[in-house]
Coordinates of N, CA and C in Angstrom, one line a residue:
N6 N -11.2 -54.5 97.6 CA -10.4 -54.0 96.5 C -11.0 -52.8 95.9
L7 N -10.1 -51.9 95.4 CA -10.5 -50.7 94.6 C -11.3 -51.2 93.4
A8 N -12.5 -50.7 93.2 CA -13.3 -51.0 92.0 C -13.5 -49.8 91.1
V9 N -13.7 -50.1 89.8 CA -14.0 -49.0 88.9 C -15.4 -49.3 88.3
R10 N -16.3 -48.2 88.5 CA -17.6 -48.3 87.9 C -17.7 -47.5 86.7
V11 N -18.0 -48.1 85.6 CA -18.2 -47.3 84.3 C -19.6 -46.6 84.4
E12 N -19.5 -45.3 84.3 CA -20.8 -44.5 84.5 C -21.7 -44.7 83.3
E13 N -23.0 -44.5 83.5 CA -24.0 -44.7 82.5 C -23.8 -43.8 81.3
S14 N -23.2 -42.7 81.5 CA -23.0 -41.7 80.4 C -21.9 -42.2 79.4
S15 N -21.2 -43.2 79.7 CA -20.1 -43.7 78.9 C -20.6 -44.3 77.6
K16 N -19.8 -44.1 76.5 CA -20.2 -44.6 75.2 C -19.0 -45.3 74.6
N17 N -18.8 -46.6 74.7 CA -17.7 -47.3 74.1 C -17.8 -47.2 72.6
P18 N -16.7 -46.7 71.9 CA -15.4 -46.4 72.3 C -15.0 -44.9 72.4
D19 N -16.1 -44.0 72.3 CA -15.8 -42.6 72.2 C -15.7 -41.8 73.5
Y20 N -16.3 -42.3 74.5 CA -16.3 -41.5 75.8 C -16.3 -42.4 77.0
L21 N -15.5 -42.2 77.9 CA -15.4 -43.0 79.1 C -15.5 -42.1 80.4
A22 N -16.4 -42.4 81.2 CA -16.6 -41.8 82.5 C -16.6 -42.9 83.6
I23 N -15.7 -42.8 84.6 CA -15.6 -43.8 85.6 C -15.7 -43.2 87.0
K24 N -16.0 -44.0 88.0 CA -16.0 -43.6 89.4 C -15.3 -44.8 90.1
F25 N -14.4 -44.4 91.0 CA -13.7 -45.4 91.9 C -14.5 -45.7 93.1
L26 N -14.6 -47.0 93.4 CA -15.4 -47.4 94.6 C -14.5 -48.2 95.5
Y27 N -14.9 -48.2 96.8 CA -14.2 -49.0 97.8 C -12.8 -48.6 98.0
Q28 N -12.5 -47.3 98.0 CA -11.2 -46.8 98.0 C -10.4 -47.2 99.2
G29 N -10.9 -47.1 100.4 CA -10.2 -47.5 101.6 C -9.2 -46.5 102.1
G30 N -8.7 -46.7 103.3 CA -7.6 -45.8 103.8 C -8.1 -44.4 104.0
Q31 N -7.2 -43.5 104.3 CA -7.5 -42.1 104.5 C -6.9 -41.4 103.3
T32 N -7.4 -41.5 102.1 CA -6.8 -41.1 100.9 C -7.7 -40.3 100.0
E33 N -7.1 -39.6 99.0 CA -7.9 -39.0 98.0 C -7.2 -39.2 96.6
I34 N -8.0 -39.5 95.6 CA -7.4 -39.7 94.3 C -7.4 -38.3 93.7
V35 N -6.2 -37.8 93.3 CA -6.1 -36.5 92.8 C -5.7 -36.4 91.3
A36 N -5.4 -37.5 90.7 CA -5.1 -37.5 89.2 C -5.3 -39.0 88.7
V37 N -5.8 -39.1 87.5 CA -6.0 -40.4 86.9 C -5.5 -40.3 85.4
D38 N -4.8 -41.3 85.0 CA -4.4 -41.5 83.6 C -4.9 -42.8 83.1
V39 N -5.2 -42.9 81.8 CA -5.6 -44.2 81.2 C -4.8 -44.5 80.0
A40 N -4.6 -45.8 79.8 CA -3.8 -46.3 78.6 C -4.3 -47.6 78.2
Q41 N -4.0 -48.0 77.0 CA -4.3 -49.4 76.6 C -3.5 -50.3 77.4
A42 N -4.0 -51.5 77.8 CA -3.2 -52.4 78.6 C -1.9 -52.7 77.8
D43 N -0.8 -52.8 78.6 CA 0.5 -53.1 78.1 C 1.1 -52.0 77.2
S44 N 0.6 -50.8 77.4 CA 1.1 -49.6 76.6 C 1.6 -48.6 77.6
S45 N 2.5 -47.8 77.1 CA 3.0 -46.7 78.0 C 2.6 -45.3 77.4
N46 N 1.5 -45.3 76.6 CA 1.0 -44.1 76.0 C -0.2 -43.6 76.8
W47 N 0.1 -42.9 77.9 CA -0.9 -42.5 78.8 C -1.6 -41.2 78.4
S48 N -2.9 -41.2 78.7 CA -3.8 -40.0 78.5 C -4.4 -39.6 79.8
F49 N -4.4 -38.3 80.1 CA -5.0 -37.9 81.4 C -6.5 -37.9 81.3
M50 N -7.1 -38.1 82.5 CA -8.6 -38.0 82.6 C -8.9 -36.8 83.4
S51 N -10.0 -36.2 83.2 CA -10.4 -35.0 83.9 C -11.4 -35.3 85.0
R52 N -11.3 -34.6 86.1 CA -12.3 -34.8 87.2 C -13.6 -34.1 86.8
N53 N -14.7 -34.8 86.9 CA -16.0 -34.2 86.5 C -17.0 -34.6 87.5
N54 N -17.6 -33.7 88.2 CA -18.6 -34.0 89.2 C -18.1 -34.7 90.4
G55 N -17.0 -34.2 91.0 CA -16.5 -34.8 92.2 C -15.7 -36.1 92.0
A56 N -16.3 -37.2 92.2 CA -15.6 -38.5 92.1 C -15.6 -39.1 90.7
V57 N -16.2 -38.5 89.7 CA -16.2 -39.0 88.4 C -15.0 -38.5 87.6
W58 N -14.4 -39.4 86.9 CA -13.2 -39.0 86.0 C -13.7 -39.4 84.6
D59 N -13.4 -38.5 83.6 CA -13.8 -38.8 82.3 C -12.8 -38.4 81.2
T60 N -13.0 -39.0 80.0 CA -12.1 -38.6 78.8 C -12.9 -38.9 77.6
N61 N -12.6 -38.2 76.5 CA -13.1 -38.5 75.2 C -12.0 -39.0 74.3
R62 N -10.8 -39.2 74.9 CA -9.6 -39.8 74.2 C -9.4 -41.2 74.8
V63 N -10.4 -42.1 74.5 CA -10.4 -43.5 75.0 C -9.5 -44.3 74.1
P64 N -8.4 -44.9 74.8 CA -7.6 -45.8 74.0 C -8.4 -47.1 73.6
K65 N -8.0 -47.7 72.5 CA -8.6 -48.9 72.0 C -8.1 -50.1 72.9
G66 N -9.0 -51.1 73.0 CA -8.6 -52.4 73.6 C -8.9 -52.3 75.1
A67 N -8.3 -53.3 75.8 CA -8.4 -53.4 77.3 C -7.7 -52.2 77.9
L68 N -8.1 -51.7 79.0 CA -7.6 -50.4 79.6 C -7.0 -50.7 81.0
Q69 N -5.9 -49.9 81.2 CA -5.2 -49.8 82.5 C -5.3 -48.4 83.0
F70 N -5.1 -48.2 84.3 CA -5.2 -46.9 84.9 C -4.0 -46.7 85.9
R71 N -3.5 -45.4 86.0 CA -2.6 -45.1 87.0 C -3.1 -43.9 87.7
L72 N -3.0 -43.9 89.0 CA -3.6 -42.9 89.9 C -2.6 -42.2 90.8
V73 N -2.8 -40.9 91.0 CA -2.0 -40.3 92.1 C -2.9 -40.2 93.3
V74 N -2.5 -40.9 94.4 CA -3.3 -41.0 95.6 C -2.5 -40.2 96.7
T75 N -3.2 -39.3 97.4 CA -2.6 -38.6 98.5 C -3.1 -39.1 99.8
A76 N -2.3 -39.1 100.8 CA -2.7 -39.4 102.2 C -2.1 -38.3 103.1
G77 N -2.8 -37.3 103.3 CA -2.3 -36.1 104.0 C -1.6 -35.2 103.1
Y78 N -0.3 -35.1 103.2 CA 0.4 -34.0 102.4 C 1.2 -34.6 101.2
D79 N 1.3 -35.8 101.1 CA 2.2 -36.4 100.0 C 1.4 -37.3 99.1
G80 N 1.8 -37.5 97.9 CA 1.1 -38.4 96.9 C 2.0 -39.5 96.4
K81 N 1.4 -40.5 95.9 CA 2.2 -41.6 95.3 C 1.3 -42.1 94.1
W82 N 2.1 -42.7 93.1 CA 1.4 -43.3 92.0 C 1.0 -44.8 92.3
I83 N -0.2 -45.1 91.9 CA -0.7 -46.5 92.0 C -1.1 -46.9 90.6
W84 N -0.7 -48.1 90.2 CA -0.9 -48.6 88.8 C -1.9 -49.8 88.9
A85 N -3.0 -49.7 88.2 CA -4.0 -50.7 88.1 C -4.0 -51.3 86.7
K86 N -3.4 -52.4 86.5 CA -3.2 -53.0 85.2 C -4.4 -53.8 84.8
N87 N -4.7 -53.8 83.5 CA -5.8 -54.6 82.9 C -7.1 -54.6 83.7
V88 N -7.6 -53.4 83.9 CA -8.9 -53.2 84.7 C -10.1 -53.4 83.9
L89 N -10.2 -52.7 82.7 CA -11.4 -52.8 81.9 C -11.1 -53.6 80.7
P90 N -12.0 -54.6 80.4 CA -11.8 -55.3 79.1 C -12.1 -54.5 77.9
S91 N -11.7 -54.9 76.7 CA -12.0 -54.1 75.5 C -13.5 -53.9 75.2
D92 N -14.3 -54.8 75.7 CA -15.7 -54.7 75.5 C -16.5 -54.2 76.8
W93 N -15.8 -53.2 77.5 CA -16.4 -52.7 78.7 C -17.8 -52.1 78.4
K94 N -18.6 -52.2 79.5 CA -20.0 -51.7 79.3 C -20.3 -50.7 80.4
N95 N -21.2 -49.8 80.1 CA -21.6 -48.8 81.1 C -22.5 -49.4 82.1
G96 N -22.3 -48.9 83.4 CA -23.1 -49.5 84.5 C -22.5 -50.7 85.2
V97 N -21.4 -51.2 84.6 CA -20.7 -52.4 85.2 C -19.6 -51.9 86.1
I98 N -19.4 -52.7 87.2 CA -18.3 -52.5 88.1 C -17.2 -53.5 87.9
Y99 N -16.0 -53.0 87.7 CA -14.8 -53.9 87.5 C -13.8 -53.8 88.6
D100 N -13.3 -54.9 89.1 CA -12.3 -55.0 90.2 C -10.9 -54.7 89.6
S101 N -10.2 -53.7 90.3 CA -8.9 -53.3 89.9 C -7.8 -54.3 90.5
G102 N -8.2 -55.1 91.5 CA -7.2 -56.0 92.1 C -6.3 -55.3 93.1
L103 N -6.5 -54.0 93.3 CA -5.6 -53.2 94.2 C -6.4 -52.9 95.5
Q104 N -5.6 -52.7 96.6 CA -6.1 -52.3 97.9 C -5.3 -51.0 98.3
I105 N -6.0 -50.0 98.7 CA -5.4 -48.8 99.2 C -5.7 -48.7 100.7
T106 N -4.6 -48.7 101.5 CA -4.8 -48.8 103.0 C -4.0 -47.6 103.6
D107 N -3.5 -46.7 102.9 CA -2.7 -45.6 103.4 C -3.4 -44.8 104.5
I108 N -2.7 -44.4 105.5 CA -3.2 -43.6 106.6 C -2.6 -42.2 106.5
A109 N -3.4 -41.1 106.6 CA -2.9 -39.8 106.5 C -1.8 -39.5 107.6
Q110 N -0.8 -38.8 107.2 CA 0.3 -38.4 108.1 C 0.4 -36.9 108.2
E111 N 1.0 -36.4 109.3 CA 1.2 -35.0 109.4 C 2.3 -34.5 108.5
G112 N 2.3 -33.2 108.2 CA 3.2 -32.7 107.2 C 4.3 -31.8 107.9
C113 N 4.8 -32.2 109.0 CA 5.8 -31.4 109.6 C 7.1 -32.2 109.8
S114 N 8.2 -31.6 109.6 CA 9.5 -32.4 109.6 C 9.8 -33.2 110.9
P115 N 9.5 -32.7 112.1 CA 9.8 -33.6 113.2 C 8.8 -34.8 113.4
C116 N 7.6 -34.7 112.6 CA 6.6 -35.7 112.8 C 6.3 -36.4 111.5
D117 N 7.1 -36.3 110.5 CA 6.8 -37.0 109.2 C 6.6 -38.5 109.3
D118 N 7.2 -39.1 110.3 CA 7.1 -40.6 110.4 C 6.0 -41.0 111.4
S119 N 5.3 -40.1 111.9 CA 4.2 -40.4 112.8 C 2.9 -40.5 112.2
I120 N 2.0 -41.3 112.7 CA 0.6 -41.4 112.2 C -0.2 -40.4 113.1
W121 N -1.2 -39.7 112.5 CA -2.0 -38.9 113.3 C -2.8 -39.7 114.3
S122 N -3.0 -39.1 115.5 CA -3.8 -39.8 116.5 C -5.2 -39.3 116.5

């Protein structure tokens, strides 16, 4: 499963830096939003140092994430509900419960339904 590691530089509740682990598939995470669990008030996170995403606008309570994941030329939203508890701690790895298994595809109209060989 996709996991979220809270980086050591995080300071609950003022600053959150995370790294996604065990991503799987042939994909790249290109955008990350965070919100309080069961809320639709999303805040974007910034990419910092490659695979680390961070924000100083940390919602209160348990946290959920939505990600834009690309596989080749196209992207899709993935929603990870209730990933971090309200008492999240830096250095801890949390399971998102999601699996990403997308395979990259070619970006040409006659071959959009084909998988790269």
